[in-house]
mmCIF file of C-alpha atoms in Angstrom:
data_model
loop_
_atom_site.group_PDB
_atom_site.id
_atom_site.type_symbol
_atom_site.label_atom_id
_atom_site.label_comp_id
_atom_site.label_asym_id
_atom_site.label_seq_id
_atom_site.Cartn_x
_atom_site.Cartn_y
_atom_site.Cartn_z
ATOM 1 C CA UNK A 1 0.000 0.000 0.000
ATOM 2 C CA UNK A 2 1.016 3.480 -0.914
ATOM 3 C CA UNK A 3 0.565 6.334 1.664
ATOM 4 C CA UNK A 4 0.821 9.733 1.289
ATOM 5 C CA UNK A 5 -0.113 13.495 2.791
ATOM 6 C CA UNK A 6 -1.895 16.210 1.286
ATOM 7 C CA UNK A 7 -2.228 20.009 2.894
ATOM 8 C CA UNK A 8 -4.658 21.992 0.968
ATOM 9 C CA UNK A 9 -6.343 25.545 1.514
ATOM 10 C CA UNK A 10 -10.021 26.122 1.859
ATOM 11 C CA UNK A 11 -11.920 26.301 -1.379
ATOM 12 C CA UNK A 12 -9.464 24.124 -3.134
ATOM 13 C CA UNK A 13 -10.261 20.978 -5.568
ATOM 14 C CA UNK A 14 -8.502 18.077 -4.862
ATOM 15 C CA UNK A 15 -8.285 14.849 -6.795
ATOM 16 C CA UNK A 16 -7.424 11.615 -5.565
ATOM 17 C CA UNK A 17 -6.469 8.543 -7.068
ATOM 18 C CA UNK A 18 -6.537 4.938 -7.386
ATOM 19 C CA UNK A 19 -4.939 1.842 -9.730
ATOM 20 C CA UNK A 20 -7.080 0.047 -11.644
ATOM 21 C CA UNK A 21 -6.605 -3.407 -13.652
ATOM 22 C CA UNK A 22 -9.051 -3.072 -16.272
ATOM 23 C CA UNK A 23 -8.651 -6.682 -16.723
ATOM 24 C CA UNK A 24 -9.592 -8.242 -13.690
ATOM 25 C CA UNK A 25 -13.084 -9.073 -13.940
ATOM 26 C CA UNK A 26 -13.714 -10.628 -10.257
ATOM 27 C CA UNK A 27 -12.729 -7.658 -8.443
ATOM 28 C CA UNK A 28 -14.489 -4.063 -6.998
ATOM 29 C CA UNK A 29 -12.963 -0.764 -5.926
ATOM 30 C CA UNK A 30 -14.106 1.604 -3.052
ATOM 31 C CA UNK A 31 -13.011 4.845 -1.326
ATOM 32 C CA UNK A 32 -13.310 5.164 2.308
ATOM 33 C CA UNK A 33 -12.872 7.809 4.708
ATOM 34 C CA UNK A 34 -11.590 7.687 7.973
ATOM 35 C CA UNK A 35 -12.612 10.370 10.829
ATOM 36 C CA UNK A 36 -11.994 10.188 14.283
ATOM 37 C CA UNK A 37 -15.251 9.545 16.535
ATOM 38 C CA UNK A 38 -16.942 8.385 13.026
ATOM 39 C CA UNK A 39 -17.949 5.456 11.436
ATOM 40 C CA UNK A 40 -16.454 4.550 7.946
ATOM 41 C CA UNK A 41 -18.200 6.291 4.959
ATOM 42 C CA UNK A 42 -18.243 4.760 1.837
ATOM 43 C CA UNK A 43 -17.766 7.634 -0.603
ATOM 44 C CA UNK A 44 -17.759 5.574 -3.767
ATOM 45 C CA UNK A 45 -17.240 2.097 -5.456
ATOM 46 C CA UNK A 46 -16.608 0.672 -8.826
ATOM 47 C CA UNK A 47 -15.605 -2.695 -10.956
ATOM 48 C CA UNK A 48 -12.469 -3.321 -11.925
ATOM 49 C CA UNK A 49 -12.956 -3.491 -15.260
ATOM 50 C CA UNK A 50 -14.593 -0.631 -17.390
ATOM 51 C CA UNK A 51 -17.261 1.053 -15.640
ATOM 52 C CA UNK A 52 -18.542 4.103 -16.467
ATOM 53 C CA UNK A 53 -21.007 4.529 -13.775
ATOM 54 C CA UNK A 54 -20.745 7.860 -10.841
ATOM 55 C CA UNK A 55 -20.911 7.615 -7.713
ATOM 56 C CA UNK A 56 -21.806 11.081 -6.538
ATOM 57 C CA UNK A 57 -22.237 12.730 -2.639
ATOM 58 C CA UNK A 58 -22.307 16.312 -1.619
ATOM 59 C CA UNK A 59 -19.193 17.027 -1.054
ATOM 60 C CA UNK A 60 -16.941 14.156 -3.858
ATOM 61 C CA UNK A 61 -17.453 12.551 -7.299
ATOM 62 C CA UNK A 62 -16.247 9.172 -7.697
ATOM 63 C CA UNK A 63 -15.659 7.694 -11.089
ATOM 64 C CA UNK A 64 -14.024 6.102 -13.590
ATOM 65 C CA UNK A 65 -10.757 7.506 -15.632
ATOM 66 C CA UNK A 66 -8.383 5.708 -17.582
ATOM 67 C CA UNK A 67 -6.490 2.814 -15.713
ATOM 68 C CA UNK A 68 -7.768 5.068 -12.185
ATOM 69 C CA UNK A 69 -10.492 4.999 -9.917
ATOM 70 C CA UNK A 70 -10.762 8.728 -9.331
ATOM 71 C CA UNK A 71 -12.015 10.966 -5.825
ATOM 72 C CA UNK A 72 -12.889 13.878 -6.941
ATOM 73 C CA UNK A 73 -13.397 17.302 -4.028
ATOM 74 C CA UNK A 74 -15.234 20.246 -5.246
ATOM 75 C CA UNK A 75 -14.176 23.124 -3.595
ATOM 76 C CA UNK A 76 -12.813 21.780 -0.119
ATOM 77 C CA UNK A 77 -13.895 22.303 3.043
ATOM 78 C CA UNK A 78 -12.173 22.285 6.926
ATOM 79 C CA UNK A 79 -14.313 19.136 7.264
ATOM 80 C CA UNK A 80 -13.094 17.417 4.231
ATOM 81 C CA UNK A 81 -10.389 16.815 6.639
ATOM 82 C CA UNK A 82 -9.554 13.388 7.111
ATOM 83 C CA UNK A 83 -7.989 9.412 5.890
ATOM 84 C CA UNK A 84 -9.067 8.039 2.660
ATOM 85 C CA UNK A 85 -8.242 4.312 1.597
ATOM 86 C CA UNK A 86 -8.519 3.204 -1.679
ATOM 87 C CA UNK A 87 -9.858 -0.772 -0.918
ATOM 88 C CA UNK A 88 -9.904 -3.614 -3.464
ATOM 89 C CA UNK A 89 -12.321 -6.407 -2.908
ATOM 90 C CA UNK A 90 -11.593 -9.978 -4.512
ATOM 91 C CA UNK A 91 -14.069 -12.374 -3.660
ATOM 92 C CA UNK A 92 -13.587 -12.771 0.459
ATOM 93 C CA UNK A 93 -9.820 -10.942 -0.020
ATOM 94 C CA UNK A 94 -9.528 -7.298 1.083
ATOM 95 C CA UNK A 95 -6.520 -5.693 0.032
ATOM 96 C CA UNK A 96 -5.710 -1.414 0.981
ATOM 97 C CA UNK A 97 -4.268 -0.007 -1.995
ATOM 98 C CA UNK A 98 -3.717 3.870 -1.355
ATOM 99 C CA UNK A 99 -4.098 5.815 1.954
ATOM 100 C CA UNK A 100 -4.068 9.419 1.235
ATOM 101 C CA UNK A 101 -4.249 12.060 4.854
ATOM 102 C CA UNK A 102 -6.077 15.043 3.356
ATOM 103 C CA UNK A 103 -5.367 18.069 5.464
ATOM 104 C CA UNK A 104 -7.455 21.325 4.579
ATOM 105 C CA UNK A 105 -6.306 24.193 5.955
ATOM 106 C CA UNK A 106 -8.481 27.506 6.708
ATOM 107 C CA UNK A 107 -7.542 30.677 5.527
ATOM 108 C CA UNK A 108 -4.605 32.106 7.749
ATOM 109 C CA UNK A 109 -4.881 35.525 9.194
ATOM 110 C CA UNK A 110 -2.947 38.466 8.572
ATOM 111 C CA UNK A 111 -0.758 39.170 11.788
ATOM 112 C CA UNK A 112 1.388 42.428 12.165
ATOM 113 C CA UNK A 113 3.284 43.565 15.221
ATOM 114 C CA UNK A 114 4.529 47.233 15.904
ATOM 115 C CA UNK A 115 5.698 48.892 19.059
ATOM 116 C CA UNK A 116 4.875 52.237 20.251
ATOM 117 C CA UNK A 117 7.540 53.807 21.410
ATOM 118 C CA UNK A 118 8.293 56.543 23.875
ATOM 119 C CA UNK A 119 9.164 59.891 22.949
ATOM 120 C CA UNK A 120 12.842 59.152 24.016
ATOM 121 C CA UNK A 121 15.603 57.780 21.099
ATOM 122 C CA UNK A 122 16.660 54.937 21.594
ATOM 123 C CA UNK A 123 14.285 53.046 23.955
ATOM 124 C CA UNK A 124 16.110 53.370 27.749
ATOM 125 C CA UNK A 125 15.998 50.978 30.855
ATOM 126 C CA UNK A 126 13.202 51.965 32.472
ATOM 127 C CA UNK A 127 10.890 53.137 29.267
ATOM 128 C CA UNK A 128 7.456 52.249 28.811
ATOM 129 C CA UNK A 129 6.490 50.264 25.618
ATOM 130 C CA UNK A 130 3.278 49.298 23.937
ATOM 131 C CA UNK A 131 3.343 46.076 21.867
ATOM 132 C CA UNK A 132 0.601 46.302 19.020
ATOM 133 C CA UNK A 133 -0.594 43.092 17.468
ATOM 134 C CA UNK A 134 -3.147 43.579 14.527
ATOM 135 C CA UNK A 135 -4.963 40.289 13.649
ATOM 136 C CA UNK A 136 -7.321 40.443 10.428
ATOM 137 C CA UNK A 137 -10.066 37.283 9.902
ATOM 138 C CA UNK A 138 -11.895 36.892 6.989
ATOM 139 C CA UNK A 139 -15.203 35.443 8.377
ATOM 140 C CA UNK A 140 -16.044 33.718 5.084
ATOM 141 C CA UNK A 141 -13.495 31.765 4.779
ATOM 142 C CA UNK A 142 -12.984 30.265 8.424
ATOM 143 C CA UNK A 143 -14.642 27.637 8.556
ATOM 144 C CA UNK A 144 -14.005 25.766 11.719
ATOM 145 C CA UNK A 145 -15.689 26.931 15.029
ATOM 146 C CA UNK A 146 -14.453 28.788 18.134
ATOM 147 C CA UNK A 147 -13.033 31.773 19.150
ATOM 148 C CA UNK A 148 -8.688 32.746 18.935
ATOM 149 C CA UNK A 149 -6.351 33.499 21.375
ATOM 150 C CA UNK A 150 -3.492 35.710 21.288
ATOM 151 C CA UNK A 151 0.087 35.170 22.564
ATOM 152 C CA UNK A 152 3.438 37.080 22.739
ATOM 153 C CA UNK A 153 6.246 35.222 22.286
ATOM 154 C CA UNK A 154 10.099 37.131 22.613
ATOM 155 C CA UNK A 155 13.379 35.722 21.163
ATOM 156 C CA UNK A 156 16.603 37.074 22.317
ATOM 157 C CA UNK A 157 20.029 36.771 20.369
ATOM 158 C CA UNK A 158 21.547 34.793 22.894
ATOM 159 C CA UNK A 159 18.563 32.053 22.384
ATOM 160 C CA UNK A 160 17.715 29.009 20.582
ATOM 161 C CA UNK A 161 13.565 29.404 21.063
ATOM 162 C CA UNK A 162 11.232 32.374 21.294
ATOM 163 C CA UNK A 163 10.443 32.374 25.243
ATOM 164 C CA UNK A 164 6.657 33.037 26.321
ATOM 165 C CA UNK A 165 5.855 36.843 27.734
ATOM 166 C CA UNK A 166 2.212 37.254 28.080
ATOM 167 C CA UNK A 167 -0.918 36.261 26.428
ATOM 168 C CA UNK A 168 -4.184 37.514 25.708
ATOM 169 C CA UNK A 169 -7.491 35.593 26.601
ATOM 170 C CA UNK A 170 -10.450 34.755 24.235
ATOM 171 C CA UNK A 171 -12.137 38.198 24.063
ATOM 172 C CA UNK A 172 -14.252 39.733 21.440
ATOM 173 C CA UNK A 173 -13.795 42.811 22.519
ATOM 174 C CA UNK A 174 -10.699 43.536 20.568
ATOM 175 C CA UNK A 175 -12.606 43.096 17.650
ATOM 176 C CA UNK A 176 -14.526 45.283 14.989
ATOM 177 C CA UNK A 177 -15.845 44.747 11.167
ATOM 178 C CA UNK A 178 -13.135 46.486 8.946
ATOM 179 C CA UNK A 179 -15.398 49.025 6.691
ATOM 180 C CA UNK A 180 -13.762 47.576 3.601
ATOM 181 C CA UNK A 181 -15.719 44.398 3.991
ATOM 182 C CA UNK A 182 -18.437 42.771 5.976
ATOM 183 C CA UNK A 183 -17.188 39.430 6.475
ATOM 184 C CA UNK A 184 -13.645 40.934 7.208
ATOM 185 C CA UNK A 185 -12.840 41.301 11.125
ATOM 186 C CA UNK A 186 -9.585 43.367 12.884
ATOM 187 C CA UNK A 187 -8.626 42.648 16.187
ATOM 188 C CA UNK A 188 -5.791 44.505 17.912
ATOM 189 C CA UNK A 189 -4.054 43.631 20.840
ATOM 190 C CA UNK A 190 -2.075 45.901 23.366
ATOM 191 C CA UNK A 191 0.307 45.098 25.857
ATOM 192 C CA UNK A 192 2.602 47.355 27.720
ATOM 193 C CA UNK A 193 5.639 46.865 30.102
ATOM 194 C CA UNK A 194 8.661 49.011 31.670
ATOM 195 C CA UNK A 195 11.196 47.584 29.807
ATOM 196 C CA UNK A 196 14.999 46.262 31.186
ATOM 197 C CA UNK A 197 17.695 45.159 28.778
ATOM 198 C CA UNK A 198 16.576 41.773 29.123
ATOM 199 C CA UNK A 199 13.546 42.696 26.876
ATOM 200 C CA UNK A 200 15.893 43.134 23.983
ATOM 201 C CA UNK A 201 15.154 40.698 20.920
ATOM 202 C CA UNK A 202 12.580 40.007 18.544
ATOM 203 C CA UNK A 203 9.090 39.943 19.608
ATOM 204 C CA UNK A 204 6.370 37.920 18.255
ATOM 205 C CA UNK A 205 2.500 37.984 18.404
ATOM 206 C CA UNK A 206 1.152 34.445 17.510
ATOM 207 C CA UNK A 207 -2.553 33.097 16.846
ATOM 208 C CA UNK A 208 -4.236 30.053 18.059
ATOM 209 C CA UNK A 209 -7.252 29.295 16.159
ATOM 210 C CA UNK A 210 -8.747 26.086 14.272
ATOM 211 C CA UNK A 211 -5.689 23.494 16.061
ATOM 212 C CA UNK A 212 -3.095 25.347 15.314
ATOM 213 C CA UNK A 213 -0.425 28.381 16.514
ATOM 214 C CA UNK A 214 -0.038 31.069 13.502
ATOM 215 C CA UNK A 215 2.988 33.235 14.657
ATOM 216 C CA UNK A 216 3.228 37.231 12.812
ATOM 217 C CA UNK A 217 6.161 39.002 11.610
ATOM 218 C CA UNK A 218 9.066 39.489 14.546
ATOM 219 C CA UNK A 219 9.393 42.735 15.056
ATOM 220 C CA UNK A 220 12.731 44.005 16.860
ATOM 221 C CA UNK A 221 13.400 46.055 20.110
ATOM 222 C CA UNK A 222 16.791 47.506 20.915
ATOM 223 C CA UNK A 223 17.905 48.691 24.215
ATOM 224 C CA UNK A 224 20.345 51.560 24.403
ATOM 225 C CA UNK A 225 23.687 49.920 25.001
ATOM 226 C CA UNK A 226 25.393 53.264 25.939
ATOM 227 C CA UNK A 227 22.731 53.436 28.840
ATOM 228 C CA UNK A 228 23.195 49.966 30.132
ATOM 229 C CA UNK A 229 27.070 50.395 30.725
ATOM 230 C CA UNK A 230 26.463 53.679 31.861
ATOM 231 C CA UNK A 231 24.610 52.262 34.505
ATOM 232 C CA UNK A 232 27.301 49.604 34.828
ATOM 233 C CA UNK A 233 29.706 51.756 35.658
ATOM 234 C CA UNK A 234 27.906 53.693 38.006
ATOM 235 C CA UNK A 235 27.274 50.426 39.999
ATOM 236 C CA UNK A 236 30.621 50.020 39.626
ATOM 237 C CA UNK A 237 31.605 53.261 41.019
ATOM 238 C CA UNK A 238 29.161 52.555 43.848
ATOM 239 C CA UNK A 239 30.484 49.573 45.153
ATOM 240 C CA UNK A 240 33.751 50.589 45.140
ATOM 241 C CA UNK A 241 33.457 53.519 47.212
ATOM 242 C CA UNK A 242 31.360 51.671 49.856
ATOM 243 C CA UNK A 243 34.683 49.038 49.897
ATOM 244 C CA UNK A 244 36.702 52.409 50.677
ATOM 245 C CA UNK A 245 34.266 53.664 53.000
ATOM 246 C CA UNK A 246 33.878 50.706 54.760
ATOM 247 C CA UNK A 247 37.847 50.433 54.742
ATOM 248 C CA UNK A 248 38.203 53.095 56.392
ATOM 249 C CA UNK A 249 35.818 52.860 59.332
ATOM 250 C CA UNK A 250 37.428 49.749 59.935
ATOM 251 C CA UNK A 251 40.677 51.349 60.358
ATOM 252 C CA UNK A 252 39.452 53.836 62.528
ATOM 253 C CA UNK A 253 37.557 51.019 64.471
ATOM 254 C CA UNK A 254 41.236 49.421 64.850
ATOM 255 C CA UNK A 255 42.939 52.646 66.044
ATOM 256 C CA UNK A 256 40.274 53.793 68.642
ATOM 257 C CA UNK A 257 40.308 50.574 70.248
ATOM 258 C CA UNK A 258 43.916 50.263 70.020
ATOM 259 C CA UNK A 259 44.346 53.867 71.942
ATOM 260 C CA UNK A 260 41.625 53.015 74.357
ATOM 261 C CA UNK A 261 44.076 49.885 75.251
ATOM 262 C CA UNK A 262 46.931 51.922 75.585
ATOM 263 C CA UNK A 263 45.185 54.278 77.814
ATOM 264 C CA UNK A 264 43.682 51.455 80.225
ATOM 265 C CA UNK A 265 47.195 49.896 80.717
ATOM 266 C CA UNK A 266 49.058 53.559 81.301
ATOM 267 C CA UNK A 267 46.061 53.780 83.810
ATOM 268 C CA UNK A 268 46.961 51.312 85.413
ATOM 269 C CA UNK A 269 50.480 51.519 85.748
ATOM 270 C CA UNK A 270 50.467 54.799 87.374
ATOM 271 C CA UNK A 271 47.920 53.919 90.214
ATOM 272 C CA UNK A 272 50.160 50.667 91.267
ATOM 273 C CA UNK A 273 53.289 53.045 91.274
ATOM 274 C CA UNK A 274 51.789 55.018 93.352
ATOM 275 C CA UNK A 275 50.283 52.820 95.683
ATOM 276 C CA UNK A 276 53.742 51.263 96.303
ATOM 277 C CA UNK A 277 55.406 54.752 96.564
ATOM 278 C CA UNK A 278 52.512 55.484 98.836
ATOM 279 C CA UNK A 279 53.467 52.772 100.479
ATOM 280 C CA UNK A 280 57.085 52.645 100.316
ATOM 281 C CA UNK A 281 57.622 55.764 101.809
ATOM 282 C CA UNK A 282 55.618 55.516 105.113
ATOM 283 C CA UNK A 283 58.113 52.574 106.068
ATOM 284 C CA UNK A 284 61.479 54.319 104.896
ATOM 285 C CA UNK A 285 59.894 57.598 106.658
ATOM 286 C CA UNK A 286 59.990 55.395 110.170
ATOM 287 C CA UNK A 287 63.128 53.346 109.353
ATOM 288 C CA UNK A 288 65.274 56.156 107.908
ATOM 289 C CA UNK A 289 64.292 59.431 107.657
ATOM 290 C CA UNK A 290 63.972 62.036 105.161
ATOM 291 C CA UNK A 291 66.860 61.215 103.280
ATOM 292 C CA UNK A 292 65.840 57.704 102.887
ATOM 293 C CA UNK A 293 62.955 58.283 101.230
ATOM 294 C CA UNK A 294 64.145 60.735 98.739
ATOM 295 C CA UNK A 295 66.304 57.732 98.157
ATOM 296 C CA UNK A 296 63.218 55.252 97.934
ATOM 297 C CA UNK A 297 60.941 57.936 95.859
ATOM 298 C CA UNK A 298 63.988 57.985 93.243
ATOM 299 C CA UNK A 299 63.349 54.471 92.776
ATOM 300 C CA UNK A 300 59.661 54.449 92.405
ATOM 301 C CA UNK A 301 59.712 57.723 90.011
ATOM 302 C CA UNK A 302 62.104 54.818 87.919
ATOM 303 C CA UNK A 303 59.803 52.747 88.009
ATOM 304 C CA UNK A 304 56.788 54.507 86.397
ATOM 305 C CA UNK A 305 59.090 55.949 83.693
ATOM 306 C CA UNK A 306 59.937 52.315 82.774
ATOM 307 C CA UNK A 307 56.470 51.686 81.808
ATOM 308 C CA UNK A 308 55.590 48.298 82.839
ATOM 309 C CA UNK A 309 52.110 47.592 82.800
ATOM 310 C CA UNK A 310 51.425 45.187 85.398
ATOM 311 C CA UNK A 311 51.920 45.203 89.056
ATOM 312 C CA UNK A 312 53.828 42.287 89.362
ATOM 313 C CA UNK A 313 56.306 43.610 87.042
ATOM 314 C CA UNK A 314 56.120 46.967 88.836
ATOM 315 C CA UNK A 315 56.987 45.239 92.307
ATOM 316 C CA UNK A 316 59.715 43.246 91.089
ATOM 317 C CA UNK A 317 61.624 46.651 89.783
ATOM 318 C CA UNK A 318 60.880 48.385 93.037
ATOM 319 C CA UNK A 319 62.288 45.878 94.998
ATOM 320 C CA UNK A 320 65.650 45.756 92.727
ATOM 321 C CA UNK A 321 66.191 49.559 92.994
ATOM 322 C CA UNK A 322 64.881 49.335 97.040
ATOM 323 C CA UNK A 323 68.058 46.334 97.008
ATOM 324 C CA UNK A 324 70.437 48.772 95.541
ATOM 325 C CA UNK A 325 69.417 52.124 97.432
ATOM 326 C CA UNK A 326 70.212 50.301 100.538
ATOM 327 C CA UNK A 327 73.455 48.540 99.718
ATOM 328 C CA UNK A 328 74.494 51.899 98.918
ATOM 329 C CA UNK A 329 73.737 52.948 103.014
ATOM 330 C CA UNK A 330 75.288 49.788 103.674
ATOM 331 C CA UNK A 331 72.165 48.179 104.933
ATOM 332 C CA UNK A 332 73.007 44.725 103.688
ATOM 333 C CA UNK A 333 75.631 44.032 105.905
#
């Protein structure tokens, strides 16, 4: 068996054929057609051998040509749509010949896209656009039921496949009768956005209606380049003086606490030097005198200019220089 697929338009004749061997006597020809949710329908069936006999139905001819069994469409319809087999019957034999998909196609609408653009040149980051999508029917020659739907569709340079953007539900209201014609409809379609360089590319408006997806002309939006690395570079600029900013408070954070150290420690220092002068001197003042503890205070006024921060370090010294004073009066013998 032979198979084969046929697209047509709307309106279209289409002629279909089948073999014939005018010299087999025992056998008979017939076109079927195959729809789904239908039962066959027998559009036509013939001998063999020469018969010049019709077979006629509202919508095909069936006949006789030479060495052919012929199915004949006048003018096609959507619901000519369908399989037809081409069947020979020998006795209790059935044999498929031809299969033939017919596919009739209704009249496509015109689709046109435009933009309207801001009042700026070129479009910005930030802009508001209006996409325009312009859909013209011809009422007369669709024949297949139900109402359209509208979709925008946007394909960038950087991609393979148009990516989906919006889409527009089955309303009539977008629709009016075109005073050129009476069976002639125009629909037009709006839809507007604050636009970001991502929405550069080609945009597309496409159609659903009668099982398929009917996609306009692409038309192109371009985002101002200069603006985008503008804005780039301001960001840029940005960031890096919040890294010096931030730089330099934490510098400043480093020095204040390192000063308030310094300070504490100093602090310190000087109130354990002077508790042991304090200290110091009341016992050289009963043990020695006067002169003693000029002696002694020379020591401890050595020991804060040494600068040790801790009072264990601040004892040890004191008792060093206390060691020498005295072995100078000769108190270690």
């Amino acid at each position: 068996m032979t198979f084969e697929t046929k697209t047509v338009v709307v309106g279209e004749d289409v002629k279909l054929t089948c073999p014939r061997q005018t010299s087999d006597y025992s056998a008979t020809l017939f076109w079927i057609r195959l729809v789904y949710g239908n039962l066959p329908e027998v559009l036509g069936g013939t001998y063999s051998f020469d018969d010049y006999r019709v077979n006629k139905s509202p919508r095909s001819t069936a006949k006789q040509k030479p060495g052919t069994f012929l199915l004949h469409f006048h003018k096609t319809e959507q619901s000519d749509t369908g399989l037809y087999y081409c069947i020979k019957v020998d006795d209790l034999e059935m044999k498929f010949l031809t299969g033939t998909f017919l596919r009739v196609k209704g009249a496509e609408p015109e689709i046109t896209t435009n933009f309207q653009l801001p009042p700026s040149d070129p479009v910005r980051p930030g802009d508001s656009v209006t996409l325009q999508c312009s859909v013209l029917f011809d009422s007369e020659k669709k024949t297949c039921p139900g109402d359209h739907s509208v979709y925008w569709f946007r394909a960038g340079s950087d991609e393979a496949h148009p990516s989906f953007i919006y889409a527009h539900g089955n309303n009539r209201d977008h629709c009016k009768k075109t005073p050129e014609s009476e069976s002639t409809q125009k629909c037009d379609y709006f839809f507007s956005k604050n636009v970001s360089s991502s929405d550069a590319g080609t945009h597309y408006c496409a159609v659903a209606t009668c099982g398929e997806i009917l996609f306009g002309n692409g038309t192109k939006l371009e985002i101002d380049k200069l603006e985008i690395e503008e804005n780039m570079m301001d960001l840029q600029r940005t960031i890096t003086l919040l890294l010096v900013l931030c730089g330099t408070l934490a510098t400043a954070l480093i020095v204040t606490v390192f000063l308030f150290y310094m300070k504490k420690k100093t602090s310190d220092c000087s109130k354990a030097a002077a508790v042991l002068h304090k200290n110091r001197r009341q016992q050289t003042s009963q043990q020695r005198g006067n002169d003693d503890a000029w002696i002694y205070s020379s020591a401890i006024y050595s020991v804060i200019k040494t600068g040790s921060c801790s009072l264990k370090d601040a004892k040890a010294a004191e008792r060093e220089r206390t060691f020498t004073a005295m072995r100078a009066f000769g108190m270690d013998q």
